[in-house]
């Protein structure tokens, strides 16, 4: 990324919870127009890292920089004000509320009617329809309940909302984990569009097959430690899969299973 500076950078970040080491000496950079995939199994430290980036936690050691300036977020609002938006797995949406209401939740456009300030349905519907259209989702009725949308469409509503309100870095927490192939493809296409628009994307997942096609860089975590930080031209899909599967630990398990089978097939005396 010659000539560009990272939007967000972590340098040697660690986080403890009492005697538990959740993260140790983690570094990464997220540049404009780049997708950084954060890979790891359950308990690897992905959630802790997300919460540091999004302002929920502050690191115990190391530095966080936004546009080359050291920052200490005291709340998620601080992160949002710096253009870092997190789309969590549960989406923080109200299924019975409309698409446009969910799109503008907490930032509702209003209009004056005499002394009253009322929700501007017309503007909200127009913007929601337009922003969803930009990512290839035709919304016939922005007033329909968001719960009537597919899982992939709801993910795209949340992502489009974050981009509309000025996100420069999107943190996507397992956005495809509960989706079928078609719906996951919809989300991955939008990740590609976000990159093309110059956003930085941090894509958290445990699914290598979803991460590798869209990723530019890969940070692999295991029990709070980095197993490596690679550009796409430095590591193959098969190597990522092997590291995710445990590498040497998996080989040792296969050998132990083979020995157990062999012992079980021996004739008794």
Short mmCIF file of C-alpha atoms in Angstrom, two decimals:
data_model
loop_
_atom_site.label_atom_id
_atom_site.label_comp_id
_atom_site.label_asym_id
_atom_site.label_seq_id
_atom_site.Cartn_x
_atom_site.Cartn_y
_atom_site.Cartn_z
CA UNK A 1 0.00 0.00 0.00
CA UNK A 2 2.69 2.45 -1.08
CA UNK A 3 1.81 6.11 -0.54
CA UNK A 4 -1.13 5.33 1.74
CA UNK A 5 -1.27 5.35 5.50
CA UNK A 6 -3.41 2.89 7.44
CA UNK A 7 -6.77 4.11 8.66
CA UNK A 8 -6.43 1.94 11.77
CA UNK A 9 -3.33 0.33 13.22
CA UNK A 10 -2.63 -1.81 16.29
CA UNK A 11 0.91 -2.13 17.61
CA UNK A 12 1.71 -4.83 20.14
CA UNK A 13 -1.72 -4.81 21.76
CA UNK A 14 -2.36 -7.04 24.78
CA UNK A 15 -5.39 -7.46 27.02
CA UNK A 16 -5.72 -9.22 30.38
CA UNK A 17 -8.77 -10.12 32.44
CA UNK A 18 -7.30 -10.84 35.84
CA UNK A 19 -4.90 -13.73 35.36
CA UNK A 20 -6.39 -14.61 31.96
CA UNK A 21 -4.42 -13.41 28.94
CA UNK A 22 -7.03 -12.70 26.25
CA UNK A 23 -4.65 -11.11 23.71
CA UNK A 24 -0.89 -10.95 23.57
CA UNK A 25 1.22 -8.67 21.36
CA UNK A 26 -1.21 -8.33 18.43
CA UNK A 27 -0.42 -5.98 15.54
CA UNK A 28 -2.34 -5.21 12.36
CA UNK A 29 -2.90 -2.46 9.83
CA UNK A 30 -6.07 -1.67 7.87
CA UNK A 31 -5.63 0.45 4.75
CA UNK A 32 -8.29 2.13 2.59
CA UNK A 33 -9.67 -0.28 0.00
CA UNK A 34 -8.40 -3.36 1.83
CA UNK A 35 -10.03 -6.37 3.49
CA UNK A 36 -8.21 -7.74 6.53
CA UNK A 37 -9.55 -11.14 7.57
CA UNK A 38 -9.30 -12.05 11.25
CA UNK A 39 -9.41 -15.83 11.54
CA UNK A 40 -9.56 -18.08 14.57
CA UNK A 41 -11.60 -20.73 16.32
CA UNK A 42 -13.81 -20.10 19.36
CA UNK A 43 -11.71 -18.70 22.20
CA UNK A 44 -8.99 -17.43 19.88
CA UNK A 45 -9.43 -13.81 21.00
CA UNK A 46 -11.41 -12.48 18.06
CA UNK A 47 -14.20 -10.99 20.20
CA UNK A 48 -11.72 -9.24 22.49
CA UNK A 49 -9.92 -7.72 19.52
CA UNK A 50 -13.23 -6.53 18.04
CA UNK A 51 -14.13 -4.84 21.31
CA UNK A 52 -10.78 -3.04 21.49
CA UNK A 53 -11.18 -1.76 17.94
CA UNK A 54 -14.79 -0.70 18.57
CA UNK A 55 -14.13 1.12 21.86
CA UNK A 56 -15.69 -1.36 24.30
CA UNK A 57 -12.31 -2.28 25.84
CA UNK A 58 -9.05 -0.37 26.14
CA UNK A 59 -5.83 -2.34 25.70
CA UNK A 60 -3.61 -2.97 28.71
CA UNK A 61 -0.48 -2.77 26.59
CA UNK A 62 0.38 -1.51 23.12
CA UNK A 63 -0.93 1.30 20.95
CA UNK A 64 -3.92 1.95 18.72
CA UNK A 65 -3.63 4.57 16.00
CA UNK A 66 -6.21 6.15 13.70
CA UNK A 67 -4.64 7.87 10.71
CA UNK A 68 -1.24 7.70 12.40
CA UNK A 69 -2.45 9.41 15.59
CA UNK A 70 -2.54 7.51 18.91
CA UNK A 71 -6.07 7.13 20.30
CA UNK A 72 -7.72 5.77 23.43
CA UNK A 73 -11.40 5.10 22.95
CA UNK A 74 -13.49 5.41 26.11
CA UNK A 75 -16.71 4.20 24.46
CA UNK A 76 -18.13 2.82 21.19
CA UNK A 77 -19.30 6.37 20.41
CA UNK A 78 -15.65 7.46 20.27
CA UNK A 79 -14.96 4.76 17.67
CA UNK A 80 -18.01 5.74 15.62
CA UNK A 81 -16.95 9.39 15.70
CA UNK A 82 -13.62 8.28 14.20
CA UNK A 83 -15.40 6.37 11.44
CA UNK A 84 -15.03 2.85 12.86
CA UNK A 85 -18.35 0.98 12.73
CA UNK A 86 -18.97 -2.55 13.96
CA UNK A 87 -21.71 -4.80 12.57
CA UNK A 88 -22.20 -7.50 15.17
CA UNK A 89 -23.49 -10.99 14.49
CA UNK A 90 -26.85 -10.23 16.16
CA UNK A 91 -27.18 -7.04 14.03
CA UNK A 92 -28.86 -4.97 16.79
CA UNK A 93 -32.08 -4.76 14.79
CA UNK A 94 -35.72 -4.88 15.83
CA UNK A 95 -37.45 -7.49 13.62
CA UNK A 96 -40.95 -5.96 13.94
CA UNK A 97 -39.79 -2.46 12.99
CA UNK A 98 -39.59 -1.35 9.38
CA UNK A 99 -36.45 -1.39 7.24
CA UNK A 100 -36.27 2.41 7.25
CA UNK A 101 -36.83 2.62 11.02
CA UNK A 102 -34.00 0.14 11.59
CA UNK A 103 -31.82 1.96 9.08
CA UNK A 104 -32.13 5.24 11.03
CA UNK A 105 -32.41 3.80 14.53
CA UNK A 106 -30.95 6.38 16.93
CA UNK A 107 -30.41 8.92 14.14
CA UNK A 108 -33.96 9.49 12.95
CA UNK A 109 -34.60 12.26 10.41
CA UNK A 110 -37.32 14.61 11.64
CA UNK A 111 -39.57 17.25 10.17
CA UNK A 112 -41.46 20.04 11.88
CA UNK A 113 -45.23 20.07 11.89
CA UNK A 114 -46.12 23.20 13.81
CA UNK A 115 -44.47 22.90 17.23
CA UNK A 116 -43.94 19.15 16.81
CA UNK A 117 -40.89 17.27 15.53
CA UNK A 118 -42.00 14.10 13.80
CA UNK A 119 -40.18 11.19 12.19
CA UNK A 120 -39.77 11.98 8.47
CA UNK A 121 -41.05 8.75 6.94
CA UNK A 122 -40.72 9.98 3.37
CA UNK A 123 -37.04 10.87 3.69
CA UNK A 124 -36.22 7.71 5.65
CA UNK A 125 -37.95 5.48 3.09
CA UNK A 126 -36.27 7.26 0.17
CA UNK A 127 -32.77 7.01 1.64
CA UNK A 128 -33.17 3.38 2.74
CA UNK A 129 -34.44 2.37 -0.71
CA UNK A 130 -31.61 4.25 -2.46
CA UNK A 131 -28.82 2.91 -0.23
CA UNK A 132 -30.05 -0.67 -0.51
CA UNK A 133 -30.32 -0.23 -4.27
CA UNK A 134 -26.64 0.73 -4.41
CA UNK A 135 -25.72 -2.74 -3.21
CA UNK A 136 -28.09 -4.50 -5.56
CA UNK A 137 -31.04 -5.10 -3.23
CA UNK A 138 -34.34 -3.81 -4.62
CA UNK A 139 -36.55 -2.84 -1.69
CA UNK A 140 -40.14 -2.50 -2.86
CA UNK A 141 -41.47 -1.29 0.46
CA UNK A 142 -39.03 0.22 3.02
CA UNK A 143 -41.95 0.15 5.44
CA UNK A 144 -41.97 -3.65 5.58
CA UNK A 145 -40.72 -5.28 8.78
CA UNK A 146 -37.02 -6.00 8.68
CA UNK A 147 -37.79 -9.45 10.07
CA UNK A 148 -39.32 -10.38 6.70
CA UNK A 149 -35.93 -10.07 5.00
CA UNK A 150 -33.51 -12.94 4.55
CA UNK A 151 -30.47 -13.17 6.80
CA UNK A 152 -28.20 -11.92 4.01
CA UNK A 153 -30.46 -8.95 3.30
CA UNK A 154 -30.53 -8.01 6.98
CA UNK A 155 -26.73 -8.12 7.09
CA UNK A 156 -26.66 -5.80 4.09
CA UNK A 157 -29.10 -3.37 5.77
CA UNK A 158 -26.75 -3.16 8.75
CA UNK A 159 -23.67 -2.69 6.57
CA UNK A 160 -25.36 -0.11 4.31
CA UNK A 161 -26.49 1.79 7.41
CA UNK A 162 -22.94 1.96 8.75
CA UNK A 163 -21.56 3.17 5.42
CA UNK A 164 -24.29 5.80 5.03
CA UNK A 165 -23.46 7.28 8.42
CA UNK A 166 -19.81 7.78 7.53
CA UNK A 167 -17.97 4.57 8.39
CA UNK A 168 -14.47 4.43 6.95
CA UNK A 169 -13.64 1.11 8.58
CA UNK A 170 -16.22 -1.69 8.76
CA UNK A 171 -15.74 -4.40 11.37
CA UNK A 172 -17.90 -7.37 10.40
CA UNK A 173 -18.39 -9.94 13.15
CA UNK A 174 -19.02 -13.39 11.62
CA UNK A 175 -21.41 -11.92 9.01
CA UNK A 176 -21.84 -15.21 7.11
CA UNK A 177 -21.85 -17.73 9.97
CA UNK A 178 -25.61 -18.41 10.02
CA UNK A 179 -26.24 -17.95 6.29
CA UNK A 180 -26.74 -20.34 3.40
CA UNK A 181 -24.56 -20.27 0.30
CA UNK A 182 -26.68 -17.76 -1.64
CA UNK A 183 -27.10 -15.37 1.29
CA UNK A 184 -23.40 -15.59 2.21
CA UNK A 185 -22.53 -14.77 -1.40
CA UNK A 186 -24.68 -11.64 -1.17
CA UNK A 187 -22.74 -10.44 1.88
CA UNK A 188 -19.35 -11.24 0.32
CA UNK A 189 -20.30 -9.28 -2.80
CA UNK A 190 -21.07 -6.29 -0.62
CA UNK A 191 -17.73 -6.65 1.17
CA UNK A 192 -16.16 -6.47 -2.29
CA UNK A 193 -18.17 -3.32 -3.07
CA UNK A 194 -17.13 -1.70 0.21
CA UNK A 195 -13.50 -2.30 -0.65
CA UNK A 196 -14.00 -0.85 -4.14
CA UNK A 197 -15.43 2.30 -2.52
CA UNK A 198 -12.22 2.77 -0.55
CA UNK A 199 -13.37 1.50 2.84
CA UNK A 200 -11.19 -0.59 5.09
CA UNK A 201 -12.88 -3.84 6.14
CA UNK A 202 -12.04 -6.13 9.06
CA UNK A 203 -13.80 -9.41 8.36
CA UNK A 204 -13.98 -11.74 11.38
CA UNK A 205 -14.76 -15.35 10.60
CA UNK A 206 -13.78 -18.96 11.21
CA UNK A 207 -14.72 -19.94 7.63
CA UNK A 208 -11.66 -19.94 5.38
CA UNK A 209 -13.79 -20.49 2.27
CA UNK A 210 -15.59 -17.19 2.92
CA UNK A 211 -12.49 -15.26 3.95
CA UNK A 212 -9.98 -16.23 1.29
CA UNK A 213 -11.86 -15.01 -1.83
CA UNK A 214 -12.31 -11.46 -0.48
CA UNK A 215 -9.30 -11.08 1.82
CA UNK A 216 -6.16 -9.07 1.12
CA UNK A 217 -4.50 -9.86 4.46
CA UNK A 218 -5.01 -12.60 7.02
CA UNK A 219 -4.36 -12.44 10.76
CA UNK A 220 -4.67 -15.87 12.37
CA UNK A 221 -5.29 -16.06 16.11
CA UNK A 222 -5.00 -18.97 18.50
CA UNK A 223 -5.63 -18.55 22.24
CA UNK A 224 -5.00 -14.83 22.09
CA UNK A 225 -1.73 -15.06 20.19
CA UNK A 226 -0.92 -14.40 16.56
CA UNK A 227 -0.06 -17.42 14.43
CA UNK A 228 0.93 -15.07 11.63
CA UNK A 229 -0.07 -12.01 9.64
CA UNK A 230 0.06 -12.65 5.91
CA UNK A 231 -0.66 -10.96 2.60
CA UNK A 232 -2.67 -13.06 0.19
CA UNK A 233 0.34 -13.67 -2.04
CA UNK A 234 2.23 -15.08 0.96
CA UNK A 235 -0.16 -17.84 1.95
CA UNK A 236 -2.45 -20.25 0.10
CA UNK A 237 -5.97 -21.23 1.02
CA UNK A 238 -4.68 -24.70 1.92
CA UNK A 239 -2.05 -23.26 4.26
CA UNK A 240 -4.65 -21.07 5.99
CA UNK A 241 -6.93 -24.10 6.37
CA UNK A 242 -4.10 -26.21 7.82
CA UNK A 243 -3.20 -23.49 10.36
CA UNK A 244 -6.85 -23.05 11.29
CA UNK A 245 -7.23 -26.81 11.74
CA UNK A 246 -4.34 -26.94 14.19
CA UNK A 247 -1.41 -27.93 11.98
CA UNK A 248 0.89 -30.10 14.11
CA UNK A 249 -1.86 -30.73 16.68
CA UNK A 250 -4.09 -32.17 13.93
CA UNK A 251 -1.29 -34.42 12.69
CA UNK A 252 -0.68 -35.71 16.21
CA UNK A 253 -4.41 -36.38 16.64
CA UNK A 254 -4.54 -38.33 13.36
CA UNK A 255 -1.56 -40.45 14.49
CA UNK A 256 -3.20 -41.17 17.85
CA UNK A 257 -6.49 -42.15 16.14
CA UNK A 258 -4.60 -44.47 13.78
CA UNK A 259 -2.84 -46.11 16.74
CA UNK A 260 -6.18 -46.53 18.55
CA UNK A 261 -7.74 -48.17 15.48
CA UNK A 262 -4.76 -50.47 15.10
CA UNK A 263 -4.95 -51.46 18.77
CA UNK A 264 -8.68 -52.10 18.47
CA UNK A 265 -8.19 -54.39 15.45
CA UNK A 266 -5.58 -56.59 17.12
CA UNK A 267 -6.90 -60.10 17.86
CA UNK A 268 -7.32 -60.87 21.54
CA UNK A 269 -5.00 -63.48 23.11
#
